[in-house]
Amino acid sequence: MATHPRYQGVFPVVPTIFKESGELDLPGQKRCIDFMIDAGSHGVCILANFSEQFSISDDEREILTREILEHVAGRVPVIVTTTHYGSLICAQRSRRAQDLGAAMVMVMPPYHGATIRVPEPNIYEFFSKVSDAIDIPIMIQDAPVSGTTLSAAFLAKMASEIANVSYFKIETPGAASKLRELIKLGGAAIEGPWDGEEAITLLPDLEAGCTGAMTGGGYPDGIRQIMDPWFAGNRAQAIDAYSRWLPLINYENRQGGILSAKALMKEGGIIDSDVSRHPFPAMHPAVRSGLLETARRLDPLVFRWGK
């Protein structure tokens, strides 16, 4: 594996911006990216589940990857999600992302629908084939949506034996305990034990040793207020900040979900439309109102950047 920086900090997921018609809104997408960088993101992740990747065509994936990486132009590292059931297709997607300038790829274990799963030896081979195709790090996304149980021991084994597997986004129940075990078992092979799930478990995950957070994209400045003092050794300040931002984190995680970042960005004048693509349901007006009310108490940059 080539030598790469060790990535850490706040790497939020970039929402995909659509016009009211459902078409991609590339100017809005670029404003979204600029805001997220200005709000303190150490890096960003595109085409993730919180980017509504399941509603995007293969041609649109290519457009978004190319346009975003060109627009970012090296200001921050970009993680490209390349998840696919097929080893060959995932490897090809990952190689293409690398060629376009991705700093890392994020991949879930292979799965399809509610019932098609893959045994551990085949998962190992899957990540080996993806690793063989690229020279940049792979982040394994350990999330319930895949329906696949990945033990800490198995993740540590892959980190130790597969060249580019070195980052892990842990979104399962008991994330802090799993991070702690993963770090213990994998040692130096675990370059990036990361928190996910909108930072709802960020504080215990930091206590367990996580070094990065992949959150929603609406308030990177708020997540920085937690992580910066933590890594500066000021635990009390980090806890105070987590307590302040937790109501908004909770609202995104448990109420607004995928559409939260776009609702905040539209309210702040950054994007023109916060729609999703049909058949994904729109956010209930009462949920939107509650989300915005909760956010306003914190005065995040998202309400001021575009005005």
PDB file of C-alpha atoms in Angstrom:
ATOM      1  CA  MET A   1       0.000   0.000   0.000  1.00  0.00           C
ATOM      2  CA  ALA A   2       1.226   3.491  -0.872  1.00  0.00           C
ATOM      3  CA  THR A   3       1.884   5.960   1.918  1.00  0.00           C
ATOM      4  CA  HIS A   4      -1.129   8.187   2.633  1.00  0.00           C
ATOM      5  CA  PRO A   5      -1.935  10.760   5.285  1.00  0.00           C
ATOM      6  CA  ARG A   6      -3.789   9.401   8.292  1.00  0.00           C
ATOM      7  CA  TYR A   7      -7.203  10.975   7.917  1.00  0.00           C
ATOM      8  CA  GLN A   8      -9.064  12.069  11.028  1.00  0.00           C
ATOM      9  CA  GLY A   9     -11.586  14.649  12.138  1.00  0.00           C
ATOM     10  CA  VAL A  10     -14.986  15.614  10.754  1.00  0.00           C
ATOM     11  CA  PHE A  11     -15.855  14.032   7.380  1.00  0.00           C
ATOM     12  CA  PRO A  12     -19.596  14.605   6.855  1.00  0.00           C
ATOM     13  CA  VAL A  13     -21.688  13.000   4.139  1.00  0.00           C
ATOM     14  CA  VAL A  14     -22.556  15.307   1.247  1.00  0.00           C
ATOM     15  CA  PRO A  15     -26.273  15.293   0.403  1.00  0.00           C
ATOM     16  CA  THR A  16     -27.183  15.012  -3.266  1.00  0.00           C
ATOM     17  CA  ILE A  17     -28.968  18.161  -4.409  1.00  0.00           C
ATOM     18  CA  PHE A  18     -31.928  17.818  -6.774  1.00  0.00           C
ATOM     19  CA  LYS A  19     -34.087  20.327  -8.567  1.00  0.00           C
ATOM     20  CA  GLU A  20     -37.817  20.286  -7.874  1.00  0.00           C
ATOM     21  CA  SER A  21     -38.130  18.242 -11.091  1.00  0.00           C
ATOM     22  CA  GLY A  22     -35.856  15.552  -9.645  1.00  0.00           C
ATOM     23  CA  GLU A  23     -32.900  16.331 -11.917  1.00  0.00           C
ATOM     24  CA  LEU A  24     -29.432  16.840 -10.491  1.00  0.00           C
ATOM     25  CA  ASP A  25     -28.764  20.440  -9.428  1.00  0.00           C
ATOM     26  CA  LEU A  26     -25.027  20.759 -10.047  1.00  0.00           C
ATOM     27  CA  PRO A  27     -24.720  24.489  -9.186  1.00  0.00           C
ATOM     28  CA  GLY A  28     -26.584  23.789  -5.938  1.00  0.00           C
ATOM     29  CA  GLN A  29     -24.363  20.774  -5.343  1.00  0.00           C
ATOM     30  CA  LYS A  30     -21.266  22.945  -5.614  1.00  0.00           C
ATOM     31  CA  ARG A  31     -22.665  25.557  -3.225  1.00  0.00           C
ATOM     32  CA  CYS A  32     -23.402  22.726  -0.794  1.00  0.00           C
ATOM     33  CA  ILE A  33     -19.784  21.555  -1.040  1.00  0.00           C
ATOM     34  CA  ASP A  34     -18.400  25.069  -0.555  1.00  0.00           C
ATOM     35  CA  PHE A  35     -20.527  25.568   2.545  1.00  0.00           C
ATOM     36  CA  MET A  36     -19.453  22.239   4.033  1.00  0.00           C
ATOM     37  CA  ILE A  37     -15.777  23.092   3.548  1.00  0.00           C
ATOM     38  CA  ASP A  38     -16.215  26.600   4.954  1.00  0.00           C
ATOM     39  CA  ALA A  39     -18.079  25.123   7.941  1.00  0.00           C
ATOM     40  CA  GLY A  40     -14.956  23.253   8.980  1.00  0.00           C
ATOM     41  CA  SER A  41     -15.163  19.820   7.368  1.00  0.00           C
ATOM     42  CA  HIS A  42     -11.761  18.142   7.372  1.00  0.00           C
ATOM     43  CA  GLY A  43     -12.993  16.130   4.398  1.00  0.00           C
ATOM     44  CA  VAL A  44     -16.268  14.954   2.853  1.00  0.00           C
ATOM     45  CA  CYS A  45     -17.895  11.719   1.729  1.00  0.00           C
ATOM     46  CA  ILE A  46     -20.052  11.482  -1.392  1.00  0.00           C
ATOM     47  CA  LEU A  47     -22.555   8.935  -2.746  1.00  0.00           C
ATOM     48  CA  ALA A  48     -23.261   7.426   0.675  1.00  0.00           C
ATOM     49  CA  ASN A  49     -26.671   6.263   1.882  1.00  0.00           C
ATOM     50  CA  PHE A  50     -27.233   9.735   3.361  1.00  0.00           C
ATOM     51  CA  SER A  51     -26.481  11.016  -0.172  1.00  0.00           C
ATOM     52  CA  GLU A  52     -29.465   8.986  -1.416  1.00  0.00           C
ATOM     53  CA  GLN A  53     -27.116   6.860  -3.508  1.00  0.00           C
ATOM     54  CA  PHE A  54     -29.931   4.337  -3.952  1.00  0.00           C
ATOM     55  CA  SER A  55     -31.821   6.911  -6.072  1.00  0.00           C
ATOM     56  CA  ILE A  56     -28.906   7.762  -8.373  1.00  0.00           C
ATOM     57  CA  SER A  57     -28.151   6.172 -11.750  1.00  0.00           C
ATOM     58  CA  ASP A  58     -24.714   4.891 -12.750  1.00  0.00           C
ATOM     59  CA  ASP A  59     -24.325   7.766 -15.213  1.00  0.00           C
ATOM     60  CA  GLU A  60     -25.196  10.249 -12.463  1.00  0.00           C
ATOM     61  CA  ARG A  61     -22.651   8.636 -10.124  1.00  0.00           C
ATOM     62  CA  GLU A  62     -20.000   9.337 -12.749  1.00  0.00           C
ATOM     63  CA  ILE A  63     -21.157  12.937 -13.192  1.00  0.00           C
ATOM     64  CA  LEU A  64     -21.299  13.636  -9.459  1.00  0.00           C
ATOM     65  CA  THR A  65     -17.932  12.043  -8.725  1.00  0.00           C
ATOM     66  CA  ARG A  66     -16.185  13.953 -11.497  1.00  0.00           C
ATOM     67  CA  GLU A  67     -17.914  17.298 -10.885  1.00  0.00           C
ATOM     68  CA  ILE A  68     -17.455  17.235  -7.106  1.00  0.00           C
ATOM     69  CA  LEU A  69     -13.814  16.162  -7.190  1.00  0.00           C
ATOM     70  CA  GLU A  70     -13.024  18.809  -9.800  1.00  0.00           C
ATOM     71  CA  HIS A  71     -14.835  21.440  -7.755  1.00  0.00           C
ATOM     72  CA  VAL A  72     -13.181  20.482  -4.473  1.00  0.00           C
ATOM     73  CA  ALA A  73      -9.850  20.686  -6.312  1.00  0.00           C
ATOM     74  CA  GLY A  74      -7.867  19.246  -3.424  1.00  0.00           C
ATOM     75  CA  ARG A  75      -9.137  21.640  -0.748  1.00  0.00           C
ATOM     76  CA  VAL A  76     -10.095  18.643   1.397  1.00  0.00           C
ATOM     77  CA  PRO A  77      -9.862  14.872   0.896  1.00  0.00           C
ATOM     78  CA  VAL A  78     -12.946  13.265  -0.641  1.00  0.00           C
ATOM     79  CA  ILE A  79     -14.182   9.772   0.253  1.00  0.00           C
ATOM     80  CA  VAL A  80     -16.249   8.168  -2.526  1.00  0.00           C
ATOM     81  CA  THR A  81     -18.740   5.445  -1.629  1.00  0.00           C
ATOM     82  CA  THR A  82     -18.429   2.626  -4.173  1.00  0.00           C
ATOM     83  CA  THR A  83     -20.606  -0.064  -2.578  1.00  0.00           C
ATOM     84  CA  HIS A  84     -21.956  -2.744  -4.909  1.00  0.00           C
ATOM     85  CA  TYR A  85     -22.833  -6.403  -4.459  1.00  0.00           C
ATOM     86  CA  GLY A  86     -20.515  -7.525  -7.247  1.00  0.00           C
ATOM     87  CA  SER A  87     -16.775  -7.701  -6.532  1.00  0.00           C
ATOM     88  CA  LEU A  88     -15.862  -6.790 -10.108  1.00  0.00           C
ATOM     89  CA  ILE A  89     -18.190  -3.791 -10.263  1.00  0.00           C
ATOM     90  CA  CYS A  90     -17.161  -2.539  -6.833  1.00  0.00           C
ATOM     91  CA  ALA A  91     -13.505  -2.859  -7.822  1.00  0.00           C
ATOM     92  CA  GLN A  92     -14.135  -0.992 -11.087  1.00  0.00           C
ATOM     93  CA  ARG A  93     -16.060   1.767  -9.298  1.00  0.00           C
ATOM     94  CA  SER A  94     -13.270   2.068  -6.757  1.00  0.00           C
ATOM     95  CA  ARG A  95     -10.548   2.270  -9.410  1.00  0.00           C
ATOM     96  CA  ARG A  96     -12.530   4.918 -11.277  1.00  0.00           C
ATOM     97  CA  ALA A  97     -12.972   6.939  -8.072  1.00  0.00           C
ATOM     98  CA  GLN A  98      -9.224   6.742  -7.429  1.00  0.00           C
ATOM     99  CA  ASP A  99      -8.448   7.828 -10.990  1.00  0.00           C
ATOM    100  CA  LEU A 100     -10.720  10.857 -10.564  1.00  0.00           C
ATOM    101  CA  GLY A 101      -8.941  11.901  -7.378  1.00  0.00           C
ATOM    102  CA  ALA A 102     -10.677  10.182  -4.444  1.00  0.00           C
ATOM    103  CA  ALA A 103      -8.628   9.995  -1.248  1.00  0.00           C
ATOM    104  CA  MET A 104     -10.458   6.868  -0.027  1.00  0.00           C
ATOM    105  CA  VAL A 105     -13.379   4.635  -0.926  1.00  0.00           C
ATOM    106  CA  MET A 106     -16.097   3.520   1.469  1.00  0.00           C
ATOM    107  CA  VAL A 107     -17.675   0.109   0.905  1.00  0.00           C
ATOM    108  CA  MET A 108     -20.305  -1.990   2.663  1.00  0.00           C
ATOM    109  CA  PRO A 109     -20.017  -5.787   2.640  1.00  0.00           C
ATOM    110  CA  PRO A 110     -21.836  -7.374  -0.315  1.00  0.00           C
ATOM    111  CA  TYR A 111     -25.564  -7.841   0.163  1.00  0.00           C
ATOM    112  CA  HIS A 112     -28.787  -7.568  -1.796  1.00  0.00           C
ATOM    113  CA  GLY A 113     -32.282  -6.966  -0.518  1.00  0.00           C
ATOM    114  CA  ALA A 114     -33.493  -8.486   2.715  1.00  0.00           C
ATOM    115  CA  THR A 115     -32.166 -12.002   2.295  1.00  0.00           C
ATOM    116  CA  ILE A 116     -29.089 -12.287   0.037  1.00  0.00           C
ATOM    117  CA  ARG A 117     -25.975 -12.368   2.219  1.00  0.00           C
ATOM    118  CA  VAL A 118     -22.408 -13.610   1.781  1.00  0.00           C
ATOM    119  CA  PRO A 119     -20.359 -15.804   4.170  1.00  0.00           C
ATOM    120  CA  GLU A 120     -17.149 -14.536   5.746  1.00  0.00           C
ATOM    121  CA  PRO A 121     -14.691 -16.219   3.322  1.00  0.00           C
ATOM    122  CA  ASN A 122     -16.458 -14.574   0.374  1.00  0.00           C
ATOM    123  CA  ILE A 123     -16.569 -11.192   2.136  1.00  0.00           C
ATOM    124  CA  TYR A 124     -12.810 -11.514   2.705  1.00  0.00           C
ATOM    125  CA  GLU A 125     -12.302 -12.298  -0.999  1.00  0.00           C
ATOM    126  CA  PHE A 126     -14.578  -9.405  -1.959  1.00  0.00           C
ATOM    127  CA  PHE A 127     -12.487  -6.840  -0.078  1.00  0.00           C
ATOM    128  CA  SER A 128      -9.273  -8.458  -1.317  1.00  0.00           C
ATOM    129  CA  LYS A 129     -10.403  -8.013  -4.931  1.00  0.00           C
ATOM    130  CA  VAL A 130     -11.349  -4.380  -4.319  1.00  0.00           C
ATOM    131  CA  SER A 131      -8.011  -3.753  -2.595  1.00  0.00           C
ATOM    132  CA  ASP A 132      -6.086  -5.314  -5.488  1.00  0.00           C
ATOM    133  CA  ALA A 133      -7.687  -2.804  -7.873  1.00  0.00           C
ATOM    134  CA  ILE A 134      -6.618   0.368  -6.040  1.00  0.00           C
ATOM    135  CA  ASP A 135      -3.833   2.074  -4.116  1.00  0.00           C
ATOM    136  CA  ILE A 136      -5.925   4.193  -1.738  1.00  0.00           C
ATOM    137  CA  PRO A 137      -7.461   3.224   1.618  1.00  0.00           C
ATOM    138  CA  ILE A 138     -10.727   1.324   1.937  1.00  0.00           C
ATOM    139  CA  MET A 139     -13.171   2.224   4.689  1.00  0.00           C
ATOM    140  CA  ILE A 140     -15.467  -0.674   5.572  1.00  0.00           C
ATOM    141  CA  GLN A 141     -18.916   0.634   6.455  1.00  0.00           C
ATOM    142  CA  ASP A 142     -20.234  -1.587   9.230  1.00  0.00           C
ATOM    143  CA  ALA A 143     -23.907  -0.624   9.199  1.00  0.00           C
ATOM    144  CA  PRO A 144     -27.142  -2.467   9.988  1.00  0.00           C
ATOM    145  CA  VAL A 145     -28.539  -1.650   6.522  1.00  0.00           C
ATOM    146  CA  SER A 146     -26.335  -4.387   5.035  1.00  0.00           C
ATOM    147  CA  GLY A 147     -27.843  -7.005   7.327  1.00  0.00           C
ATOM    148  CA  THR A 148     -24.370  -8.512   7.644  1.00  0.00           C
ATOM    149  CA  THR A 149     -22.682  -9.165  10.973  1.00  0.00           C
ATOM    150  CA  LEU A 150     -19.005  -8.230  10.902  1.00  0.00           C
ATOM    151  CA  SER A 151     -17.263  -9.184  14.131  1.00  0.00           C
ATOM    152  CA  ALA A 152     -14.442  -7.041  15.481  1.00  0.00           C
ATOM    153  CA  ALA A 153     -12.153 -10.050  15.103  1.00  0.00           C
ATOM    154  CA  PHE A 154     -13.042 -10.453  11.420  1.00  0.00           C
ATOM    155  CA  LEU A 155     -12.600  -6.733  10.731  1.00  0.00           C
ATOM    156  CA  ALA A 156      -9.223  -6.779  12.485  1.00  0.00           C
ATOM    157  CA  LYS A 157      -8.174  -9.832  10.448  1.00  0.00           C
ATOM    158  CA  MET A 158      -8.996  -8.043   7.187  1.00  0.00           C
ATOM    159  CA  ALA A 159      -7.130  -4.926   8.332  1.00  0.00           C
ATOM    160  CA  SER A 160      -4.072  -7.008   9.153  1.00  0.00           C
ATOM    161  CA  GLU A 161      -4.095  -9.087   5.966  1.00  0.00           C
ATOM    162  CA  ILE A 162      -5.650  -6.989   3.170  1.00  0.00           C
ATOM    163  CA  ALA A 163      -3.363  -4.180   2.061  1.00  0.00           C
ATOM    164  CA  ASN A 164      -5.749  -1.228   1.739  1.00  0.00           C
ATOM    165  CA  VAL A 165      -8.366  -2.115   4.361  1.00  0.00           C
ATOM    166  CA  SER A 166      -7.547   0.304   7.151  1.00  0.00           C
ATOM    167  CA  TYR A 167     -10.583   2.474   8.035  1.00  0.00           C
ATOM    168  CA  PHE A 168     -13.842   1.422   9.669  1.00  0.00           C
ATOM    169  CA  LYS A 169     -17.080   3.331  10.081  1.00  0.00           C
ATOM    170  CA  ILE A 170     -18.883   1.602  12.947  1.00  0.00           C
ATOM    171  CA  GLU A 171     -22.642   2.208  13.031  1.00  0.00           C
ATOM    172  CA  THR A 172     -23.845  -0.898  14.828  1.00  0.00           C
ATOM    173  CA  PRO A 173     -25.444  -1.021  18.298  1.00  0.00           C
ATOM    174  CA  GLY A 174     -22.778  -0.886  20.984  1.00  0.00           C
ATOM    175  CA  ALA A 175     -20.473   1.017  18.636  1.00  0.00           C
ATOM    176  CA  ALA A 176     -18.084   2.162  21.377  1.00  0.00           C
ATOM    177  CA  SER A 177     -17.520  -1.375  22.642  1.00  0.00           C
ATOM    178  CA  LYS A 178     -16.915  -2.618  19.117  1.00  0.00           C
ATOM    179  CA  LEU A 179     -14.481   0.215  18.387  1.00  0.00           C
ATOM    180  CA  ARG A 180     -12.598  -0.537  21.585  1.00  0.00           C
ATOM    181  CA  GLU A 181     -12.311  -4.224  20.709  1.00  0.00           C
ATOM    182  CA  LEU A 182     -11.361  -3.497  17.103  1.00  0.00           C
ATOM    183  CA  ILE A 183      -8.552  -1.177  18.189  1.00  0.00           C
ATOM    184  CA  LYS A 184      -7.307  -3.741  20.718  1.00  0.00           C
ATOM    185  CA  LEU A 185      -7.322  -6.616  18.229  1.00  0.00           C
ATOM    186  CA  GLY A 186      -6.100  -4.763  15.155  1.00  0.00           C
ATOM    187  CA  GLY A 187      -3.460  -2.481  16.657  1.00  0.00           C
ATOM    188  CA  ALA A 188      -1.590  -0.366  14.129  1.00  0.00           C
ATOM    189  CA  ALA A 189      -3.538  -1.894  11.222  1.00  0.00           C
ATOM    190  CA  ILE A 190      -6.594   0.091  12.339  1.00  0.00           C
ATOM    191  CA  GLU A 191      -5.613   3.476  10.918  1.00  0.00           C
ATOM    192  CA  GLY A 192      -9.085   4.946  11.200  1.00  0.00           C
ATOM    193  CA  PRO A 193     -11.607   3.725  13.767  1.00  0.00           C
ATOM    194  CA  TRP A 194     -14.497   6.078  12.995  1.00  0.00           C
ATOM    195  CA  ASP A 195     -17.857   7.034  14.431  1.00  0.00           C
ATOM    196  CA  GLY A 196     -20.961   7.236  12.229  1.00  0.00           C
ATOM    197  CA  GLU A 197     -24.734   7.449  12.536  1.00  0.00           C
ATOM    198  CA  GLU A 198     -24.923  11.270  12.656  1.00  0.00           C
ATOM    199  CA  ALA A 199     -22.702  11.425  15.782  1.00  0.00           C
ATOM    200  CA  ILE A 200     -25.453  10.126  18.058  1.00  0.00           C
ATOM    201  CA  THR A 201     -22.812   8.000  19.858  1.00  0.00           C
ATOM    202  CA  LEU A 202     -19.878  10.360  19.269  1.00  0.00           C
ATOM    203  CA  LEU A 203     -18.889  10.987  22.878  1.00  0.00           C
ATOM    204  CA  PRO A 204     -18.668   7.312  23.941  1.00  0.00           C
ATOM    205  CA  ASP A 205     -16.990   6.539  20.624  1.00  0.00           C
ATOM    206  CA  LEU A 206     -14.347   9.182  21.317  1.00  0.00           C
ATOM    207  CA  GLU A 207     -13.877   7.643  24.754  1.00  0.00           C
ATOM    208  CA  ALA A 208     -13.316   4.310  23.000  1.00  0.00           C
ATOM    209  CA  GLY A 209     -10.628   5.738  20.731  1.00  0.00           C
ATOM    210  CA  CYS A 210     -12.356   6.824  17.532  1.00  0.00           C
ATOM    211  CA  THR A 211     -10.416   9.342  15.439  1.00  0.00           C
ATOM    212  CA  GLY A 212     -13.000  10.422  12.879  1.00  0.00           C
ATOM    213  CA  ALA A 213     -16.700  11.172  12.615  1.00  0.00           C
ATOM    214  CA  MET A 214     -18.813  10.745   9.503  1.00  0.00           C
ATOM    215  CA  THR A 215     -21.927  12.763  10.251  1.00  0.00           C
ATOM    216  CA  GLY A 216     -24.689  14.536   8.388  1.00  0.00           C
ATOM    217  CA  GLY A 217     -23.611  17.577   6.381  1.00  0.00           C
ATOM    218  CA  GLY A 218     -25.704  20.350   7.926  1.00  0.00           C
ATOM    219  CA  TYR A 219     -23.495  21.490  10.801  1.00  0.00           C
ATOM    220  CA  PRO A 220     -19.836  20.431  10.571  1.00  0.00           C
ATOM    221  CA  ASP A 221     -19.030  23.526  12.642  1.00  0.00           C
ATOM    222  CA  GLY A 222     -21.013  22.040  15.534  1.00  0.00           C
ATOM    223  CA  ILE A 223     -19.234  18.685  15.342  1.00  0.00           C
ATOM    224  CA  ARG A 224     -15.904  20.514  15.270  1.00  0.00           C
ATOM    225  CA  GLN A 225     -16.847  22.154  18.583  1.00  0.00           C
ATOM    226  CA  ILE A 226     -16.935  18.660  20.088  1.00  0.00           C
ATOM    227  CA  MET A 227     -13.956  17.059  18.395  1.00  0.00           C
ATOM    228  CA  ASP A 228     -11.450  19.906  18.445  1.00  0.00           C
ATOM    229  CA  PRO A 229     -11.317  20.251  22.239  1.00  0.00           C
ATOM    230  CA  TRP A 230     -11.369  16.473  22.629  1.00  0.00           C
ATOM    231  CA  PHE A 231      -8.211  16.053  20.557  1.00  0.00           C
ATOM    232  CA  ALA A 232      -6.676  19.084  22.251  1.00  0.00           C
ATOM    233  CA  GLY A 233      -7.031  17.224  25.554  1.00  0.00           C
ATOM    234  CA  ASN A 234      -9.925  19.294  26.903  1.00  0.00           C
ATOM    235  CA  ARG A 235     -12.421  16.587  27.753  1.00  0.00           C
ATOM    236  CA  ALA A 236     -14.698  18.833  29.821  1.00  0.00           C
ATOM    237  CA  GLN A 237     -15.107  21.336  26.979  1.00  0.00           C
ATOM    238  CA  ALA A 238     -15.864  18.518  24.535  1.00  0.00           C
ATOM    239  CA  ILE A 239     -18.525  17.117  26.867  1.00  0.00           C
ATOM    240  CA  ASP A 240     -20.115  20.561  27.237  1.00  0.00           C
ATOM    241  CA  ALA A 241     -20.227  20.988  23.460  1.00  0.00           C
ATOM    242  CA  TYR A 242     -21.677  17.512  22.965  1.00  0.00           C
ATOM    243  CA  SER A 243     -24.401  18.326  25.477  1.00  0.00           C
ATOM    244  CA  ARG A 244     -25.281  21.522  23.585  1.00  0.00           C
ATOM    245  CA  TRP A 245     -25.403  19.917  20.142  1.00  0.00           C
ATOM    246  CA  LEU A 246     -26.975  16.607  21.160  1.00  0.00           C
ATOM    247  CA  PRO A 247     -30.612  17.758  20.759  1.00  0.00           C
ATOM    248  CA  LEU A 248     -29.923  18.626  17.098  1.00  0.00           C
ATOM    249  CA  ILE A 249     -27.889  15.461  16.550  1.00  0.00           C
ATOM    250  CA  ASN A 250     -30.757  13.475  18.026  1.00  0.00           C
ATOM    251  CA  TYR A 251     -33.331  15.299  15.900  1.00  0.00           C
ATOM    252  CA  GLU A 252     -31.425  14.438  12.740  1.00  0.00           C
ATOM    253  CA  ASN A 253     -30.766  10.847  13.776  1.00  0.00           C
ATOM    254  CA  ARG A 254     -34.249  10.000  15.060  1.00  0.00           C
ATOM    255  CA  GLN A 255     -36.633  12.392  13.284  1.00  0.00           C
ATOM    256  CA  GLY A 256     -35.419  14.184  10.157  1.00  0.00           C
ATOM    257  CA  GLY A 257     -33.021  11.550   8.880  1.00  0.00           C
ATOM    258  CA  ILE A 258     -31.571  11.728   5.381  1.00  0.00           C
ATOM    259  CA  LEU A 259     -33.330  14.961   4.460  1.00  0.00           C
ATOM    260  CA  SER A 260     -32.146  16.963   7.492  1.00  0.00           C
ATOM    261  CA  ALA A 261     -29.012  18.485   5.981  1.00  0.00           C
ATOM    262  CA  LYS A 262     -30.873  19.638   2.890  1.00  0.00           C
ATOM    263  CA  ALA A 263     -33.677  21.154   4.968  1.00  0.00           C
ATOM    264  CA  LEU A 264     -31.102  23.169   6.918  1.00  0.00           C
ATOM    265  CA  MET A 265     -29.289  24.209   3.739  1.00  0.00           C
ATOM    266  CA  LYS A 266     -32.480  25.349   2.032  1.00  0.00           C
ATOM    267  CA  GLU A 267     -33.512  27.366   5.072  1.00  0.00           C
ATOM    268  CA  GLY A 268     -30.106  29.027   5.000  1.00  0.00           C
ATOM    269  CA  GLY A 269     -30.362  29.932   1.319  1.00  0.00           C
ATOM    270  CA  ILE A 270     -27.528  27.642   0.241  1.00  0.00           C
ATOM    271  CA  ILE A 271     -29.677  25.480  -2.054  1.00  0.00           C
ATOM    272  CA  ASP A 272     -32.968  26.167  -3.825  1.00  0.00           C
ATOM    273  CA  SER A 273     -34.642  22.826  -3.204  1.00  0.00           C
ATOM    274  CA  ASP A 274     -34.454  20.209  -0.464  1.00  0.00           C
ATOM    275  CA  VAL A 275     -36.511  17.582  -2.295  1.00  0.00           C
ATOM    276  CA  SER A 276     -35.706  13.911  -2.474  1.00  0.00           C
ATOM    277  CA  ARG A 277     -36.503  11.669  -5.397  1.00  0.00           C
ATOM    278  CA  HIS A 278     -39.768   9.782  -5.487  1.00  0.00           C
ATOM    279  CA  PRO A 279     -40.663   7.382  -3.932  1.00  0.00           C
ATOM    280  CA  PHE A 280     -38.628   8.546  -0.911  1.00  0.00           C
ATOM    281  CA  PRO A 281     -41.139  10.320   1.352  1.00  0.00           C
ATOM    282  CA  ALA A 282     -40.872  14.045   1.961  1.00  0.00           C
ATOM    283  CA  MET A 283     -40.126  15.292   5.454  1.00  0.00           C
ATOM    284  CA  HIS A 284     -43.305  16.003   7.422  1.00  0.00           C
ATOM    285  CA  PRO A 285     -43.761  19.765   7.893  1.00  0.00           C
ATOM    286  CA  ALA A 286     -43.939  19.362  11.668  1.00  0.00           C
ATOM    287  CA  VAL A 287     -40.639  17.459  11.694  1.00  0.00           C
ATOM    288  CA  ARG A 288     -39.042  20.135   9.515  1.00  0.00           C
ATOM    289  CA  SER A 289     -40.300  22.856  11.828  1.00  0.00           C
ATOM    290  CA  GLY A 290     -38.928  21.041  14.877  1.00  0.00           C
ATOM    291  CA  LEU A 291     -35.575  20.460  13.193  1.00  0.00           C
ATOM    292  CA  LEU A 292     -35.196  24.133  12.282  1.00  0.00           C
ATOM    293  CA  GLU A 293     -36.308  25.323  15.709  1.00  0.00           C
ATOM    294  CA  THR A 294     -33.799  23.019  17.386  1.00  0.00           C
ATOM    295  CA  ALA A 295     -31.016  24.174  15.063  1.00  0.00           C
ATOM    296  CA  ARG A 296     -31.725  27.894  15.459  1.00  0.00           C
ATOM    297  CA  ARG A 297     -30.990  27.721  19.177  1.00  0.00           C
ATOM    298  CA  LEU A 298     -27.396  26.820  18.241  1.00  0.00           C
ATOM    299  CA  ASP A 299     -26.878  29.429  15.472  1.00  0.00           C
ATOM    300  CA  PRO A 300     -25.004  27.103  13.098  1.00  0.00           C
ATOM    301  CA  LEU A 301     -23.232  28.536  10.065  1.00  0.00           C
ATOM    302  CA  VAL A 302     -25.727  26.862   7.740  1.00  0.00           C
ATOM    303  CA  PHE A 303     -28.257  29.641   8.502  1.00  0.00           C
ATOM    304  CA  ARG A 304     -25.764  32.442   7.786  1.00  0.00           C
ATOM    305  CA  TRP A 305     -23.396  31.229   5.066  1.00  0.00           C
ATOM    306  CA  GLY A 306     -25.690  31.770   2.087  1.00  0.00           C
ATOM    307  CA  LYS A 307     -26.987  35.207   3.087  1.00  0.00           C
TER     308      LYS A 307
END
